[in-house]
Structures are given as C-alpha cells and as structure tokens.
Amino acid sequence: MRATGTVTGALRTAGAVLPPVYIGAFDSAILQGAAASWTNACAPGHFTLTRIPAGTWYIHAVARGTHPAPSSGPAAADPDLTPLTATVGPVRVEGDRGHRLDITLSPMDWTRPPILSALTGLAPRPTAA
C-alpha cells in the first residue's frame, strides 16, 4: 500500500480531557487492530494524520476525560476518569488529496462501538441500558 493522503481537523470535547488524545485511521467502524496512521494531540486543538494509504478509513479518537465524582463521602473532591471517544467516517482517501474534518470527543455510551484496541490507562466503564 502506498501512503498518499492526509486528514486534518479540529479536535473538540464535551468535557475536560487529560492529554494526550490518540487519533488514528482504522479500516473499521469498530476501533480494533493497528492504525494505518496515528498521532497524539491535545483537546481542544488541531490534528494531522499523514501518509494514509489509499482506501476507505474510519478516524477514531480516544482520550481520558474527567467528570465529577458522586457528591458523597471523602472521594467527592476527586474527579472520575472515563473514556471519551469519537468516530468519523467512512473517509475515502485517494491520491495526494487532503481531507478536513472535525472530531468531538464525548463519553462512551451504548450508541458507540466498543474499543477493542489496547490503549494504556483506558478501561471501559459499564453503561446503563
């Protein structure tokens, strides 16, 4: 596969994010396997994925976010870490053409595909149905 394309964009979040944000081009809407191209970024901010092979890709972003802990007991002042995710795609990469897109990270819920990649420090949290 010849690396050809570039994806750039703005990274936004629905809450506080702990850096880094992991962003990658994957061949599936489910985040699994190795990325064809990846980068780290800070949110809010901008990102660039370079040398993406020609084909159809899904752009996934994952980070740790902070949310207030329940307001009872001594742990109430400590933030609760939760995975924040986003998926954009499919994105068709052809030739040396660049793509621009925006990504908004938000907490995982039942409408989002699972994270099947091993990402350090990101443990899934149970969600109510």
Tab-separated table of N, CA and C in Angstrom:
chain	number	residue	atom	x	y	z
A	1	MET	N	0.832	-1.189	0.000
A	1	MET	CA	0.000	0.000	0.000
A	1	MET	C	0.875	1.251	0.000
A	2	ARG	N	0.583	2.144	-0.907
A	2	ARG	CA	1.319	3.395	-0.983
A	2	ARG	C	0.650	4.446	-0.100
A	3	ALA	N	1.417	5.082	0.783
A	3	ALA	CA	0.879	6.127	1.641
A	3	ALA	C	0.659	7.378	0.811
A	4	THR	N	-0.578	7.903	0.840
A	4	THR	CA	-0.880	9.015	-0.048
A	4	THR	C	-1.582	10.187	0.606
A	5	GLY	N	-2.544	9.949	1.456
A	5	GLY	CA	-3.443	11.016	1.878
A	5	GLY	C	-3.139	11.616	3.232
A	6	THR	N	-3.828	12.727	3.490
A	6	THR	CA	-3.708	13.446	4.747
A	6	THR	C	-5.100	13.812	5.239
A	7	VAL	N	-5.321	13.685	6.542
A	7	VAL	CA	-6.552	14.143	7.173
A	7	VAL	C	-6.159	15.130	8.255
A	8	THR	N	-6.739	16.315	8.227
A	8	THR	CA	-6.511	17.332	9.252
A	8	THR	C	-7.859	17.767	9.793
A	9	GLY	N	-7.833	18.379	10.970
A	9	GLY	CA	-9.088	18.872	11.501
A	9	GLY	C	-8.961	19.448	12.885
A	10	ALA	N	-10.105	19.850	13.398
A	10	ALA	CA	-10.212	20.409	14.745
A	10	ALA	C	-10.683	19.312	15.683
A	11	LEU	N	-10.134	19.329	16.881
A	11	LEU	CA	-10.484	18.367	17.921
A	11	LEU	C	-11.203	19.130	19.023
A	12	ARG	N	-12.426	18.707	19.309
A	12	ARG	CA	-13.242	19.356	20.343
A	12	ARG	C	-13.632	18.307	21.373
A	13	THR	N	-14.180	18.770	22.492
A	13	THR	CA	-14.580	17.836	23.542
A	13	THR	C	-15.832	18.325	24.248
A	14	ALA	N	-16.608	17.354	24.758
A	14	ALA	CA	-17.815	17.673	25.511
A	14	ALA	C	-17.506	17.845	26.996
A	15	GLY	N	-16.255	17.668	27.408
A	15	GLY	CA	-15.858	17.796	28.808
A	15	GLY	C	-14.363	17.987	28.915
A	16	ALA	N	-13.846	17.937	30.137
A	16	ALA	CA	-12.410	18.095	30.360
A	16	ALA	C	-11.671	16.840	29.899
A	17	VAL	N	-10.542	17.027	29.226
A	17	VAL	CA	-9.761	15.923	28.681
A	17	VAL	C	-8.351	15.967	29.253
A	18	LEU	N	-7.848	14.793	29.632
A	18	LEU	CA	-6.449	14.673	30.043
A	18	LEU	C	-5.633	14.304	28.815
A	19	PRO	N	-4.567	15.048	28.514
A	19	PRO	CA	-3.764	14.718	27.336
A	19	PRO	C	-3.017	13.406	27.562
A	20	PRO	N	-2.655	12.702	26.532
A	20	PRO	CA	-2.894	13.029	25.131
A	20	PRO	C	-4.205	12.443	24.637
A	21	VAL	N	-4.633	12.919	23.471
A	21	VAL	CA	-5.739	12.317	22.724
A	21	VAL	C	-5.081	11.478	21.630
A	22	TYR	N	-5.486	10.222	21.527
A	22	TYR	CA	-4.964	9.330	20.496
A	22	TYR	C	-5.907	9.378	19.303
A	23	ILE	N	-5.376	9.649	18.109
A	23	ILE	CA	-6.190	9.736	16.891
A	23	ILE	C	-5.557	8.842	15.848
A	24	GLY	N	-6.395	8.040	15.154
A	24	GLY	CA	-5.850	7.150	14.145
A	24	GLY	C	-6.837	6.850	13.040
A	25	ALA	N	-6.305	6.403	11.905
A	25	ALA	CA	-7.107	5.957	10.758
A	25	ALA	C	-7.156	4.427	10.805
A	26	PHE	N	-8.364	3.880	10.936
A	26	PHE	CA	-8.574	2.436	11.053
A	26	PHE	C	-9.479	1.965	9.922
A	27	ASP	N	-9.415	0.680	9.605
A	27	ASP	CA	-10.205	0.144	8.492
A	27	ASP	C	-11.608	-0.295	8.907
A	28	SER	N	-12.014	-0.033	10.143
A	28	SER	CA	-13.314	-0.481	10.632
A	28	SER	C	-13.963	0.599	11.494
A	29	ALA	N	-15.296	0.577	11.515
A	29	ALA	CA	-16.024	1.496	12.400
A	29	ALA	C	-15.836	1.108	13.866
A	30	ILE	N	-15.414	-0.132	14.121
A	30	ILE	CA	-15.086	-0.579	15.469
A	30	ILE	C	-13.588	-0.387	15.656
A	31	LEU	N	-13.204	0.264	16.732
A	31	LEU	CA	-11.792	0.556	16.994
A	31	LEU	C	-11.081	-0.726	17.408
A	32	GLN	N	-10.383	-1.323	16.435
A	32	GLN	CA	-9.651	-2.565	16.692
A	32	GLN	C	-8.449	-2.652	15.768
A	33	GLY	N	-7.446	-3.400	16.203
A	33	GLY	CA	-6.264	-3.579	15.379
A	33	GLY	C	-5.345	-2.376	15.402
A	34	ALA	N	-4.440	-2.354	14.433
A	34	ALA	CA	-3.443	-1.283	14.346
A	34	ALA	C	-3.911	-0.185	13.395
A	35	ALA	N	-3.560	1.041	13.724
A	35	ALA	CA	-3.909	2.182	12.879
A	35	ALA	C	-2.988	2.238	11.667
A	36	ALA	N	-3.538	2.642	10.522
A	36	ALA	CA	-2.734	2.849	9.309
A	36	ALA	C	-1.899	4.121	9.451
A	37	SER	N	-2.409	5.089	10.194
A	37	SER	CA	-1.721	6.333	10.502
A	37	SER	C	-2.248	6.801	11.849
A	38	TRP	N	-1.388	7.356	12.694
A	38	TRP	CA	-1.860	7.810	14.002
A	38	TRP	C	-1.042	9.005	14.478
A	39	THR	N	-1.617	9.717	15.453
A	39	THR	CA	-0.935	10.847	16.065
A	39	THR	C	-1.503	11.066	17.459
A	40	ASN	N	-0.824	11.870	18.251
A	40	ASN	CA	-1.307	12.334	19.545
A	40	ASN	C	-1.595	13.823	19.419
A	41	ALA	N	-2.587	14.289	20.157
A	41	ALA	CA	-2.937	15.708	20.113
A	41	ALA	C	-3.477	16.137	21.472
A	42	CYS	N	-3.749	17.394	21.622
A	42	CYS	CA	-4.398	17.945	22.806
A	42	CYS	C	-5.764	18.474	22.388
A	43	ALA	N	-6.721	18.390	23.298
A	43	ALA	CA	-8.063	18.897	23.000
A	43	ALA	C	-8.377	20.023	23.965
A	44	PRO	N	-8.990	21.093	23.528
A	44	PRO	CA	-9.264	21.377	22.123
A	44	PRO	C	-7.971	21.719	21.387
A	45	GLY	N	-8.000	21.493	20.099
A	45	GLY	CA	-6.819	21.761	19.293
A	45	GLY	C	-6.985	21.223	17.890
A	46	HIS	N	-5.880	21.082	17.186
A	46	HIS	CA	-5.894	20.586	15.815
A	46	HIS	C	-5.061	19.319	15.724
A	47	PHE	N	-5.318	18.522	14.705
A	47	PHE	CA	-4.560	17.295	14.495
A	47	PHE	C	-4.293	17.123	13.005
A	48	THR	N	-3.292	16.314	12.700
A	48	THR	CA	-2.981	15.956	11.318
A	48	THR	C	-2.558	14.489	11.285
A	49	LEU	N	-3.217	13.725	10.426
A	49	LEU	CA	-2.823	12.349	10.134
A	49	LEU	C	-2.189	12.362	8.752
A	50	THR	N	-0.966	11.893	8.640
A	50	THR	CA	-0.259	11.916	7.360
A	50	THR	C	-0.010	10.497	6.859
A	51	ARG	N	0.350	10.418	5.584
A	51	ARG	CA	0.748	9.158	4.960
A	51	ARG	C	-0.309	8.060	5.125
A	52	ILE	N	-1.571	8.412	4.892
A	52	ILE	CA	-2.659	7.434	4.965
A	52	ILE	C	-2.750	6.722	3.624
A	53	PRO	N	-2.711	5.392	3.616
A	53	PRO	CA	-2.817	4.660	2.348
A	53	PRO	C	-4.169	4.911	1.666
A	54	ALA	N	-4.194	4.788	0.355
A	54	ALA	CA	-5.448	4.917	-0.391
A	54	ALA	C	-6.429	3.862	0.113
A	55	GLY	N	-7.680	4.249	0.256
A	55	GLY	CA	-8.710	3.321	0.716
A	55	GLY	C	-9.766	4.033	1.517
A	56	THR	N	-10.628	3.254	2.154
A	56	THR	CA	-11.706	3.778	2.978
A	56	THR	C	-11.338	3.572	4.440
A	57	TRP	N	-11.378	4.654	5.221
A	57	TRP	CA	-10.910	4.633	6.601
A	57	TRP	C	-11.920	5.274	7.539
A	58	TYR	N	-11.841	4.882	8.800
A	58	TYR	CA	-12.607	5.499	9.877
A	58	TYR	C	-11.598	6.179	10.794
A	59	ILE	N	-11.871	7.430	11.135
A	59	ILE	CA	-10.975	8.181	12.003
A	59	ILE	C	-11.521	8.071	13.426
A	60	HIS	N	-10.725	7.449	14.293
A	60	HIS	CA	-11.110	7.256	15.694
A	60	HIS	C	-10.243	8.134	16.581
A	61	ALA	N	-10.851	8.661	17.642
A	61	ALA	CA	-10.121	9.420	18.655
A	61	ALA	C	-10.538	8.899	20.028
A	62	VAL	N	-9.556	8.764	20.926
A	62	VAL	CA	-9.804	8.254	22.276
A	62	VAL	C	-8.955	9.047	23.256
A	63	ALA	N	-9.545	9.364	24.405
A	63	ALA	CA	-8.815	10.074	25.464
A	63	ALA	C	-9.447	9.727	26.806
A	64	ARG	N	-8.777	10.164	27.864
A	64	ARG	CA	-9.351	10.055	29.202
A	64	ARG	C	-9.946	11.407	29.555
A	65	GLY	N	-11.165	11.379	30.049
A	65	GLY	CA	-11.824	12.609	30.459
A	65	GLY	C	-12.107	12.597	31.941
A	66	THR	N	-12.327	13.770	32.495
A	66	THR	CA	-12.659	13.856	33.919
A	66	THR	C	-14.100	14.298	34.071
A	67	HIS	N	-14.741	13.666	35.007
A	67	HIS	CA	-16.119	14.003	35.365
A	67	HIS	C	-16.187	14.025	36.880
A	68	PRO	N	-16.981	14.896	37.469
A	68	PRO	CA	-17.056	14.959	38.933
A	68	PRO	C	-17.513	13.625	39.511
A	69	ALA	N	-16.914	13.241	40.630
A	69	ALA	CA	-17.325	12.032	41.344
A	69	ALA	C	-18.638	12.307	42.056
A	70	PRO	N	-19.370	11.265	42.453
A	70	PRO	CA	-20.610	11.475	43.212
A	70	PRO	C	-20.331	12.352	44.426
A	71	SER	N	-21.300	13.176	44.805
A	71	SER	CA	-21.074	14.177	45.846
A	71	SER	C	-21.311	13.645	47.258
A	72	SER	N	-20.802	12.468	47.575
A	72	SER	CA	-20.901	11.969	48.938
A	72	SER	C	-19.595	11.293	49.317
A	73	GLY	N	-19.199	11.446	50.551
A	73	GLY	CA	-18.002	10.785	51.044
A	73	GLY	C	-16.740	11.555	50.723
A	74	PRO	N	-15.600	11.059	51.231
A	74	PRO	CA	-14.331	11.767	51.067
A	74	PRO	C	-13.828	11.796	49.632
A	75	ALA	N	-14.258	10.883	48.776
A	75	ALA	CA	-13.778	10.861	47.390
A	75	ALA	C	-14.496	11.866	46.506
A	76	ALA	N	-15.457	12.596	47.038
A	76	ALA	CA	-16.265	13.508	46.227
A	76	ALA	C	-15.426	14.584	45.546
A	77	ALA	N	-14.297	14.967	46.115
A	77	ALA	CA	-13.467	16.013	45.509
A	77	ALA	C	-12.598	15.479	44.373
A	78	ASP	N	-12.425	14.161	44.271
A	78	ASP	CA	-11.596	13.568	43.227
A	78	ASP	C	-12.398	13.370	41.956
A	79	PRO	N	-11.827	13.757	40.819
A	79	PRO	CA	-12.543	13.530	39.565
A	79	PRO	C	-12.544	12.049	39.204
A	80	ASP	N	-13.536	11.648	38.457
A	80	ASP	CA	-13.678	10.285	37.984
A	80	ASP	C	-13.185	10.246	36.538
A	81	LEU	N	-12.262	9.330	36.203
A	81	LEU	CA	-11.743	9.222	34.836
A	81	LEU	C	-12.660	8.324	34.017
A	82	THR	N	-12.949	8.750	32.815
A	82	THR	CA	-13.810	7.981	31.929
A	82	THR	C	-13.295	8.104	30.498
A	83	PRO	N	-13.448	7.045	29.691
A	83	PRO	CA	-13.029	7.164	28.289
A	83	PRO	C	-13.922	8.135	27.516
A	84	LEU	N	-13.305	8.948	26.694
A	84	LEU	CA	-14.011	9.805	25.745
A	84	LEU	C	-13.645	9.300	24.357
A	85	THR	N	-14.630	9.180	23.468
A	85	THR	CA	-14.366	8.623	22.146
A	85	THR	C	-15.076	9.432	21.066
A	86	ALA	N	-14.636	9.225	19.847
A	86	ALA	CA	-15.300	9.789	18.674
A	86	ALA	C	-14.898	8.958	17.465
A	87	THR	N	-15.825	8.816	16.529
A	87	THR	CA	-15.552	8.129	15.268
A	87	THR	C	-16.149	8.954	14.144
A	88	VAL	N	-15.358	9.177	13.100
A	88	VAL	CA	-15.823	9.885	11.915
A	88	VAL	C	-15.506	9.010	10.713
A	89	GLY	N	-16.482	8.843	9.846
A	89	GLY	CA	-16.215	8.059	8.638
A	89	GLY	C	-17.460	7.385	8.126
A	90	PRO	N	-17.315	6.748	7.008
A	90	PRO	CA	-16.070	6.453	6.320
A	90	PRO	C	-15.507	7.672	5.577
A	91	VAL	N	-14.165	7.700	5.487
A	91	VAL	CA	-13.432	8.734	4.764
A	91	VAL	C	-12.683	8.033	3.638
A	92	ARG	N	-12.925	8.455	2.418
A	92	ARG	CA	-12.273	7.855	1.249
A	92	ARG	C	-11.001	8.632	0.926
A	93	VAL	N	-9.850	7.960	1.011
A	93	VAL	CA	-8.562	8.578	0.721
A	93	VAL	C	-8.109	8.102	-0.647
A	94	GLU	N	-7.864	9.069	-1.546
A	94	GLU	CA	-7.403	8.762	-2.902
A	94	GLU	C	-6.375	9.797	-3.320
A	95	GLY	N	-5.318	9.352	-3.955
A	95	GLY	CA	-4.309	10.284	-4.446
A	95	GLY	C	-3.657	11.057	-3.315
A	96	ASP	N	-3.123	12.207	-3.636
A	96	ASP	CA	-2.445	13.038	-2.646
A	96	ASP	C	-3.390	14.083	-2.046
A	97	ARG	N	-4.661	13.845	-2.155
A	97	ARG	CA	-5.684	14.779	-1.698
A	97	ARG	C	-5.778	14.804	-0.171
A	98	GLY	N	-6.005	15.980	0.394
A	98	GLY	CA	-6.202	16.128	1.832
A	98	GLY	C	-7.680	16.208	2.180
A	99	HIS	N	-7.999	15.808	3.387
A	99	HIS	CA	-9.377	15.887	3.893
A	99	HIS	C	-9.373	16.718	5.165
A	100	ARG	N	-10.436	17.480	5.370
A	100	ARG	CA	-10.595	18.260	6.598
A	100	ARG	C	-11.869	17.794	7.275
A	101	LEU	N	-11.766	17.482	8.590
A	101	LEU	CA	-12.948	17.088	9.352
A	101	LEU	C	-12.775	17.485	10.802
A	102	ASP	N	-13.881	17.590	11.498
A	102	ASP	CA	-13.876	17.931	12.913
A	102	ASP	C	-14.274	16.717	13.726
A	103	ILE	N	-13.665	16.579	14.900
A	103	ILE	CA	-13.948	15.465	15.804
A	103	ILE	C	-14.351	16.044	17.150
A	104	THR	N	-15.458	15.544	17.710
A	104	THR	CA	-15.878	15.939	19.051
A	104	THR	C	-15.890	14.712	19.946
A	105	LEU	N	-15.014	14.706	20.948
A	105	LEU	CA	-14.945	13.609	21.913
A	105	LEU	C	-16.079	13.734	22.920
A	106	SER	N	-16.696	12.610	23.265
A	106	SER	CA	-17.733	12.597	24.299
A	106	SER	C	-17.699	11.258	25.016
A	107	PRO	N	-18.318	11.172	26.194
A	107	PRO	CA	-18.288	9.922	26.962
A	107	PRO	C	-18.912	8.764	26.179
A	108	MET	N	-18.383	7.583	26.430
A	108	MET	CA	-18.924	6.384	25.782
A	108	MET	C	-20.336	6.115	26.293
A	109	ASP	N	-21.166	5.597	25.403
A	109	ASP	CA	-22.492	5.125	25.793
A	109	ASP	C	-22.874	3.974	24.870
A	110	TRP	N	-24.089	3.475	25.003
A	110	TRP	CA	-24.480	2.273	24.255
A	110	TRP	C	-24.557	2.505	22.751
A	111	THR	N	-24.575	3.749	22.292
A	111	THR	CA	-24.672	4.016	20.850
A	111	THR	C	-23.317	3.993	20.154
A	112	ARG	N	-22.229	3.902	20.906
A	112	ARG	CA	-20.888	3.944	20.321
A	112	ARG	C	-20.291	2.539	20.244
A	113	PRO	N	-19.532	2.274	19.172
A	113	PRO	CA	-18.877	0.965	19.077
A	113	PRO	C	-17.862	0.786	20.199
A	114	PRO	N	-17.583	-0.469	20.573
A	114	PRO	CA	-16.615	-0.706	21.650
A	114	PRO	C	-15.184	-0.384	21.212
A	115	ILE	N	-14.315	-0.207	22.193
A	115	ILE	CA	-12.890	-0.004	21.946
A	115	ILE	C	-12.215	-1.363	22.102
A	116	LEU	N	-11.662	-1.897	21.021
A	116	LEU	CA	-11.026	-3.201	21.075
A	116	LEU	C	-9.518	-3.123	20.925
A	117	SER	N	-8.963	-1.921	20.918
A	117	SER	CA	-7.514	-1.751	20.871
A	117	SER	C	-6.985	-1.632	22.291
A	118	ALA	N	-5.759	-2.023	22.496
A	118	ALA	CA	-5.137	-1.889	23.812
A	118	ALA	C	-4.564	-0.484	23.936
A	119	LEU	N	-5.231	0.360	24.682
A	119	LEU	CA	-4.776	1.724	24.909
A	119	LEU	C	-4.529	1.890	26.397
A	120	THR	N	-3.325	2.203	26.773
A	120	THR	CA	-2.916	2.285	28.159
A	120	THR	C	-3.777	3.256	28.956
A	121	GLY	N	-4.258	2.798	30.097
A	121	GLY	CA	-4.973	3.674	31.023
A	121	GLY	C	-6.420	3.934	30.676
A	122	LEU	N	-6.972	3.266	29.664
A	122	LEU	CA	-8.366	3.471	29.292
A	122	LEU	C	-9.143	2.194	29.541
A	123	ALA	N	-9.781	2.117	30.676
A	123	ALA	CA	-10.593	0.949	30.991
A	123	ALA	C	-12.049	1.286	30.708
A	124	PRO	N	-12.799	0.387	30.041
A	124	PRO	CA	-14.211	0.684	29.779
A	124	PRO	C	-15.013	0.722	31.058
A	125	ARG	N	-16.024	1.566	31.066
A	125	ARG	CA	-16.925	1.671	32.212
A	125	ARG	C	-18.265	1.090	31.819
A	126	PRO	N	-18.940	0.398	32.733
A	126	PRO	CA	-20.263	-0.120	32.399
A	126	PRO	C	-21.225	1.031	32.155
A	127	THR	N	-22.143	0.850	31.209
A	127	THR	CA	-23.161	1.858	30.933
A	127	THR	C	-24.528	1.230	31.128
A	128	ALA	N	-25.464	2.019	31.569
A	128	ALA	CA	-26.828	1.536	31.776
A	128	ALA	C	-27.538	1.421	30.443
A	129	ALA	N	-28.357	0.404	30.320
A	129	ALA	CA	-29.104	0.187	29.061
A	129	ALA	C	-30.347	1.043	29.031
